[in-house]
CSV table of C-alpha atoms and ligand atoms in Angstrom, one decimal:
chain,number,residue,atom,x,y,z
A,25,MET,CA,10.9,-26.1,59.4
A,26,ALA,CA,10.7,-23.0,61.6
A,27,VAL,CA,7.7,-23.3,63.6
A,28,ALA,CA,5.1,-20.3,63.8
A,29,GLY,CA,3.0,-19.0,67.1
A,30,SER,CA,4.6,-17.2,70.0
A,31,ASN,CA,8.6,-17.3,71.1
A,32,SER,CA,8.2,-14.0,73.8
A,33,GLN,CA,9.8,-16.2,76.6
A,34,GLY,CA,12.8,-16.3,74.2
A,35,GLY,CA,13.0,-13.0,74.2
A,36,ALA,CA,13.3,-12.9,70.2
A,37,PRO,CA,11.5,-11.1,68.2
A,38,GLY,CA,8.7,-13.0,66.0
A,39,THR,CA,7.7,-13.0,62.2
A,40,LEU,CA,5.4,-11.8,60.1
A,41,TYR,CA,4.6,-14.1,57.3
A,42,VAL,CA,2.9,-12.3,54.4
A,43,VAL,CA,0.2,-15.0,53.4
A,44,ALA,CA,-1.2,-15.1,50.1
A,45,THR,CA,-5.3,-16.4,50.4
A,46,PRO,CA,-7.2,-17.7,47.0
A,47,ILE,CA,-8.6,-15.8,44.3
A,48,GLY,CA,-11.8,-17.6,44.3
A,49,ASN,CA,-11.7,-20.9,44.4
A,50,LEU,CA,-10.8,-22.0,48.2
A,51,ASP,CA,-8.9,-25.0,47.2
A,52,ASP,CA,-6.3,-22.9,46.0
A,53,ILE,CA,-5.0,-22.1,49.7
A,54,THR,CA,-1.5,-24.0,50.6
A,55,ALA,CA,-1.0,-26.2,53.2
A,56,ARG,CA,1.9,-24.3,54.6
A,57,ALA,CA,-0.7,-21.4,54.7
A,58,LEU,CA,-2.8,-23.1,56.4
A,59,ARG,CA,-0.7,-24.2,59.1
A,60,ILE,CA,1.2,-20.7,60.0
A,61,LEU,CA,-2.8,-19.3,60.0
A,62,GLY,CA,-3.3,-22.0,62.6
A,63,GLU,CA,-0.5,-21.3,64.4
A,64,VAL,CA,0.6,-17.5,64.7
A,65,ALA,CA,-0.6,-15.4,67.9
A,66,LEU,CA,-2.6,-13.0,65.4
A,67,VAL,CA,-3.7,-12.7,62.0
A,68,ALA,CA,-4.0,-8.9,60.3
A,69,ALA,CA,-6.5,-9.0,58.1
A,70,GLU,CA,-7.5,-6.5,55.2
A,71,ASP,CA,-11.3,-7.4,56.2
A,72,THR,CA,-11.7,-9.2,59.5
A,73,ARG,CA,-15.4,-10.3,59.0
A,74,HIS,CA,-14.0,-11.4,54.8
A,75,SER,CA,-11.1,-13.4,56.7
A,76,SER,CA,-13.0,-15.3,59.5
A,77,ARG,CA,-15.1,-16.9,57.0
A,78,LEU,CA,-12.5,-18.1,55.3
A,79,MET,CA,-10.6,-19.1,58.8
A,80,GLN,CA,-14.0,-21.0,59.9
A,81,HIS,CA,-14.2,-22.9,56.8
A,82,PHE,CA,-11.0,-24.4,57.5
A,83,GLY,CA,-11.8,-24.5,61.2
A,84,ILE,CA,-9.0,-22.2,62.3
A,85,ARG,CA,-9.4,-19.9,65.3
A,86,THR,CA,-6.6,-17.4,65.6
A,87,PRO,CA,-7.6,-14.0,66.8
A,88,LEU,CA,-7.7,-11.2,63.9
A,89,VAL,CA,-7.2,-7.2,63.5
A,90,ALA,CA,-7.7,-5.0,61.0
A,91,CYS,CA,-5.4,-3.9,59.0
A,92,HIS,CA,-6.6,-2.5,55.7
A,93,ASP,CA,-5.4,0.8,53.6
A,94,HIS,CA,-7.3,3.5,56.6
A,95,ASN,CA,-5.3,2.7,59.5
A,96,GLU,CA,-2.3,0.4,58.2
A,97,ARG,CA,0.2,3.3,59.7
A,98,GLU,CA,-1.3,3.4,62.7
A,99,GLN,CA,-2.2,-0.3,63.3
A,100,GLY,CA,1.5,-1.1,62.4
A,101,GLY,CA,2.9,0.6,65.3
A,102,GLN,CA,0.7,-2.0,67.3
A,103,ILE,CA,1.3,-5.3,65.3
A,104,LEU,CA,5.0,-4.1,65.5
A,105,ALA,CA,5.3,-4.3,69.4
A,106,ARG,CA,3.5,-7.8,69.2
A,107,LEU,CA,6.0,-8.9,66.7
A,108,GLN,CA,8.7,-7.2,68.8
A,109,ALA,CA,7.2,-8.9,72.3
A,110,GLY,CA,8.4,-12.1,70.4
A,111,ASP,CA,4.4,-12.9,68.8
A,112,ASP,CA,4.3,-14.2,65.4
A,113,VAL,CA,1.6,-12.4,63.2
A,114,ALA,CA,0.5,-13.1,59.6
A,115,LEU,CA,-0.8,-10.9,57.1
A,116,VAL,CA,-3.7,-11.4,54.6
A,117,SER,CA,-5.4,-9.5,52.8
A,118,ASP,CA,-8.8,-10.2,50.8
A,119,ALA,CA,-8.1,-12.5,48.4
A,120,GLY,CA,-4.6,-13.3,46.5
A,121,THR,CA,-1.4,-12.1,47.8
A,122,PRO,CA,-1.1,-9.4,50.2
A,123,LEU,CA,0.4,-5.8,48.9
A,124,ILE,CA,-0.2,-6.9,44.8
A,125,SER,CA,-3.1,-4.3,44.6
A,126,ASP,CA,-3.6,-5.2,48.3
A,127,PRO,CA,-3.1,-3.1,52.0
A,128,GLY,CA,0.3,-4.0,53.2
A,129,PHE,CA,3.5,-2.3,51.6
A,130,HIS,CA,3.3,0.5,54.9
A,131,LEU,CA,3.6,-2.6,57.5
A,132,VAL,CA,5.8,-4.3,55.7
A,133,ARG,CA,8.4,-1.8,55.2
A,134,GLN,CA,7.9,-0.6,59.0
A,135,VAL,CA,8.5,-4.4,59.9
A,136,ARG,CA,11.5,-4.9,58.2
A,137,ALA,CA,13.2,-1.6,58.7
A,138,ALA,CA,12.9,-2.2,62.4
A,139,GLY,CA,15.0,-5.2,61.8
A,140,VAL,CA,12.0,-8.2,62.3
A,141,ARG,CA,11.6,-11.1,59.7
A,142,VAL,CA,9.3,-11.1,56.9
A,143,VAL,CA,8.9,-13.8,55.2
A,144,PRO,CA,6.7,-14.6,52.1
A,145,VAL,CA,4.1,-17.2,52.4
A,146,PRO,CA,3.2,-17.8,48.5
A,147,GLY,CA,0.5,-18.5,46.7
A,148,ALA,CA,-2.4,-17.1,44.4
A,149,CYS,CA,-2.1,-14.2,42.4
A,150,ALA,CA,-4.5,-13.0,39.9
A,151,VAL,CA,-1.7,-11.4,37.7
A,152,ILE,CA,0.7,-14.6,37.6
A,153,ALA,CA,-2.9,-16.7,37.3
A,154,ALA,CA,-3.9,-14.7,34.7
A,155,LEU,CA,-0.1,-14.4,32.7
A,156,SER,CA,0.7,-18.3,33.3
A,157,ALA,CA,-2.6,-19.0,30.9
A,158,ALA,CA,-3.2,-16.2,28.5
A,159,GLY,CA,-0.9,-17.3,26.2
A,160,LEU,CA,1.0,-13.8,26.0
A,161,PRO,CA,4.9,-13.8,26.1
A,162,SER,CA,5.6,-14.0,29.8
A,163,ASP,CA,9.1,-14.1,29.7
A,164,ARG,CA,9.4,-10.1,29.9
A,165,PHE,CA,5.8,-8.5,31.4
A,166,ILE,CA,4.9,-5.5,33.3
A,167,PHE,CA,2.3,-5.1,36.0
A,168,GLU,CA,0.3,-1.8,35.8
A,169,GLY,CA,-2.4,-2.5,38.6
A,170,PHE,CA,-5.4,-0.8,38.4
A,171,LEU,CA,-5.3,2.4,35.8
A,172,PRO,CA,-6.8,5.6,36.9
A,173,ALA,CA,-10.5,5.5,37.1
A,174,LYS,CA,-10.9,9.3,35.3
A,175,THR,CA,-10.9,9.1,31.8
A,176,THR,CA,-8.0,11.7,31.0
A,177,ALA,CA,-5.5,10.2,33.3
A,178,ARG,CA,-6.5,6.8,32.4
A,179,ARG,CA,-5.7,7.6,28.4
A,180,THR,CA,-2.2,9.9,29.9
A,181,ARG,CA,-1.2,6.8,31.5
A,182,LEU,CA,-1.8,4.6,28.2
A,183,GLU,CA,-0.2,6.9,26.1
A,184,HIS,CA,3.2,7.0,28.0
A,185,ILE,CA,3.5,2.6,27.6
A,186,LYS,CA,2.1,2.6,24.7
A,187,GLU,CA,5.8,1.5,23.4
A,188,GLU,CA,6.6,-0.7,25.8
A,189,SER,CA,7.7,-3.9,24.3
A,190,ARG,CA,7.1,-6.4,27.4
A,191,THR,CA,3.2,-7.4,28.0
A,192,LEU,CA,1.3,-5.5,29.7
A,193,ILE,CA,-0.9,-6.2,32.3
A,194,PHE,CA,-3.9,-4.7,34.0
A,195,TYR,CA,-6.5,-4.9,36.7
A,196,GLU,CA,-9.9,-3.6,36.0
A,197,ALA,CA,-13.4,-2.7,38.0
A,198,PRO,CA,-15.7,-4.8,35.5
A,199,HIS,CA,-18.0,-1.6,35.2
A,200,ARG,CA,-14.9,0.2,33.6
A,201,LEU,CA,-13.8,-2.7,32.0
A,202,LEU,CA,-15.4,-1.6,28.2
A,203,GLU,CA,-14.3,2.0,28.5
A,204,THR,CA,-10.7,0.6,29.4
A,205,LEU,CA,-10.7,-1.3,26.2
A,206,HIS,CA,-11.9,1.1,24.1
A,207,ASP,CA,-9.2,3.6,25.2
A,208,MET,CA,-7.0,0.8,24.9
A,209,ALA,CA,-7.9,0.1,21.2
A,210,ALA,CA,-7.8,3.5,20.6
A,211,ILE,CA,-3.9,4.4,21.6
A,212,PHE,CA,-2.5,0.4,21.4
A,213,GLY,CA,-4.1,0.2,18.1
A,214,ASP,CA,-7.4,-2.0,17.0
A,215,ALA,CA,-4.8,-5.1,15.8
A,216,ARG,CA,-3.0,-5.3,18.9
A,217,GLN,CA,-3.4,-8.7,20.0
A,218,ALA,CA,-5.3,-8.7,24.3
A,219,VAL,CA,-6.4,-11.9,26.7
A,220,LEU,CA,-9.3,-10.8,28.9
A,221,ALA,CA,-8.7,-12.9,32.1
A,222,ARG,CA,-11.8,-13.1,34.2
A,223,GLU,CA,-13.3,-14.7,37.3
A,224,LEU,CA,-10.0,-16.9,37.7
A,225,THR,CA,-10.4,-19.9,39.5
A,226,LYS,CA,-14.6,-19.5,40.0
A,227,THR,CA,-17.5,-20.9,38.1
A,228,PHE,CA,-17.5,-19.0,35.2
A,229,GLU,CA,-13.9,-18.5,34.2
A,230,THR,CA,-13.2,-17.0,30.9
A,231,LEU,CA,-10.3,-16.6,29.1
A,232,LYS,CA,-11.0,-14.8,25.6
A,233,GLY,CA,-7.8,-13.7,23.5
A,234,ALA,CA,-8.4,-11.3,20.5
A,235,PRO,CA,-7.5,-8.4,18.9
A,236,LEU,CA,-8.3,-5.3,20.9
A,237,ALA,CA,-11.1,-4.1,18.4
A,238,GLU,CA,-12.6,-7.6,18.7
A,239,LEU,CA,-12.6,-7.4,22.5
A,240,CYS,CA,-14.4,-4.7,22.9
A,241,ASP,CA,-17.1,-6.0,20.2
A,242,TRP,CA,-17.2,-9.1,22.2
A,243,VAL,CA,-17.3,-7.4,25.6
A,244,ALA,CA,-20.0,-4.9,24.2
A,245,ALA,CA,-22.3,-7.8,23.2
A,246,ASP,CA,-22.5,-9.6,25.8
A,247,ALA,CA,-23.5,-8.4,29.4
A,248,ASN,CA,-22.0,-11.2,31.5
A,249,GLN,CA,-18.5,-10.1,30.4
A,250,GLN,CA,-18.7,-7.2,32.1
A,251,ARG,CA,-19.3,-8.8,35.5
A,252,GLY,CA,-17.0,-10.1,38.1
A,253,GLU,CA,-13.5,-9.8,38.5
A,254,CYS,CA,-11.0,-9.4,35.5
A,255,VAL,CA,-7.3,-9.1,34.6
A,256,VAL,CA,-6.9,-7.6,31.2
A,257,LEU,CA,-3.1,-8.4,29.4
A,258,VAL,CA,-2.4,-6.7,26.7
A,259,ALA,CA,0.7,-8.3,24.0
A,260,GLY,CA,3.6,-5.6,23.9
A,261,TRP,CA,4.9,-3.1,21.5
A,262,GLN,CA,6.5,-4.7,18.3
A,263,PRO,CA,8.5,-2.1,16.5
A,264,PRO,CA,7.8,-1.8,12.9
A,265,GLU,CA,10.0,-3.7,10.0
A,266,GLY,CA,12.4,-1.2,8.1
A,267,GLU,CA,12.8,2.2,7.7
A,268,GLU,CA,9.7,2.9,9.4
A,269,ALA,CA,11.4,1.4,12.9
A,270,LEU,CA,13.7,4.7,12.2
A,271,SER,CA,12.7,8.0,14.0
A,272,ALA,CA,12.5,11.0,11.7
A,273,GLU,CA,15.6,12.4,13.6
A,274,ALA,CA,17.6,9.6,12.6
A,275,LEU,CA,16.6,10.1,9.1
A,276,ARG,CA,17.6,13.7,8.9
A,277,VAL,CA,20.7,13.1,10.6
A,278,LEU,CA,21.3,10.2,8.2
A,279,ASP,CA,20.5,12.9,5.4
A,280,LEU,CA,22.8,15.3,6.9
A,281,LEU,CA,25.6,13.2,7.0
A,282,ARG,CA,25.0,11.6,3.7
A,283,ALA,CA,26.2,14.7,1.6
A,284,GLU,CA,29.5,14.9,3.7
A,285,MET,CA,30.7,11.5,3.4
A,286,PRO,CA,30.1,7.5,2.2
A,287,VAL,CA,26.7,5.9,3.3
A,288,LYS,CA,28.5,3.1,5.3
A,289,ARG,CA,30.0,6.0,7.1
A,290,ALA,CA,27.5,8.2,7.6
A,291,ALA,CA,24.8,5.5,8.4
A,292,ALA,CA,27.2,4.0,11.2
A,293,LEU,CA,27.6,8.0,12.6
A,294,ALA,CA,24.0,8.5,12.5
A,295,ALA,CA,23.4,5.2,14.3
A,296,GLU,CA,25.9,6.2,16.8
A,297,ILE,CA,24.3,10.4,17.1
A,298,THR,CA,20.8,9.0,17.5
A,299,GLY,CA,20.4,5.3,18.9
A,300,GLY,CA,19.0,4.1,15.5
A,301,ARG,CA,19.6,0.7,14.5
A,302,LYS,CA,23.0,0.5,12.1
A,303,ASN,CA,21.6,-2.1,9.7
A,304,LEU,CA,18.4,-0.5,9.2
A,305,LEU,CA,20.0,3.1,8.6
A,306,TYR,CA,22.5,1.7,6.0
A,307,GLN,CA,20.1,0.0,4.3
A,308,ALA,CA,17.8,3.2,4.8
A,309,ALA,CA,20.9,5.4,2.9
A,310,LEU,CA,21.1,2.9,0.3
A,311,GLU,CA,17.7,3.6,-0.9
A,312,ARG,CA,18.1,7.4,-0.5
A,313,GLN,CA,20.5,6.9,-2.7
A,314,ALA,CA,19.5,5.0,-5.3
A,315,GLU,CA,16.3,7.6,-5.3
A,316,ASP,CA,18.8,10.7,-5.4
B,29,SAM,N1,-4.5,-9.1,45.9
B,29,SAM,C1,-4.8,-9.8,44.8
B,29,SAM,C2,-4.2,-10.6,43.9
B,29,SAM,O1,-3.2,-11.2,44.6
B,29,SAM,O2,-4.2,-10.7,42.8
B,29,SAM,C3,-5.8,-8.6,43.9
B,29,SAM,C4,-6.5,-7.9,44.7
B,29,SAM,S1,-6.8,-6.5,43.5
B,29,SAM,C5,-7.7,-5.0,44.8
B,29,SAM,C6,-8.3,-6.9,43.3
B,29,SAM,C7,-8.7,-7.2,41.6
B,29,SAM,O3,-7.8,-8.3,41.0
B,29,SAM,C8,-9.6,-7.7,40.9
B,29,SAM,O4,-10.4,-6.1,40.7
B,29,SAM,C9,-9.2,-8.1,39.5
B,29,SAM,O5,-8.7,-7.3,38.8
B,29,SAM,C10,-8.2,-8.7,39.9
B,29,SAM,N2,-8.5,-10.2,40.3
B,29,SAM,C11,-8.7,-11.0,41.8
B,29,SAM,N3,-9.1,-12.1,41.7
B,29,SAM,C12,-9.8,-12.3,40.5
B,29,SAM,C13,-10.1,-13.5,39.5
B,29,SAM,N4,-10.7,-14.3,40.6
B,29,SAM,N5,-10.0,-13.5,38.2
B,29,SAM,C14,-9.9,-12.4,37.9
B,29,SAM,N6,-8.8,-11.6,38.5
B,29,SAM,C15,-9.0,-11.1,39.2
């Protein structure tokens, strides 16, 4: 088992450990995270006051240094120097996994580019915790992080992903939750299934699944649902069945080809040209022929 700490005497560089911390319930810290936080020479923290409280709770006295969005690039150089001098360093954020909608990306990139080892120490992460209990398809999903705060940019982003078939997962601030749910209902459709995962691992943990319009009403009717921390999960887009699943362009090409050749050949060629499904195009061709 690798031992964290200082190995400066051997001349080898240290290791940067990317350590996940709890997202609410302190029992969710792992035994390995506690060991590493206790053994490294330095903990680089998004907010040193916040992380020192966590470390005090577990009786860990390792020195802390601030590493956040505003100083990550300059601080990175100093942390890299410590690593190159042989010290092991742990990177933590305020909650959950660093780099997941949290600082750390620039540091990890810089450290890896310098050829210094970076080791993940996995643990809590709100997106994964929410997905694991939401009951939406979890085999393929996309994490969109926080949507833009400005209405136009947020709606544009939602428009861009409205036909995404994988489960969609968003972080959202409580004061924007209702507005965001309304935009989602308007763009993804009132009936699209969604889940609000709020205050995970904490006293008022709530997981509410409903079609988007219903979820909007439910959140609007209870101010408590607009407090705390939340993840919004939305079922992926399902293509409509039958002829509706074909684009207008596919049907236009099909009609042109149908005038020149047998329906089976026309459907096969239209599928090749437009990327539409051959069996649907054939079905559409037969229906159209019957109507001619
Ligand atoms: N790095 C963190 C992680 O691994 O999940 C995320 C940090 S991001 C700045 C904070 C956002 O994560 C919150 O606004 C919320 O969307 C989500 N979040 C964090 N803790 C949560 C919790 N206990 N319940 C629900 N969502 C949470």
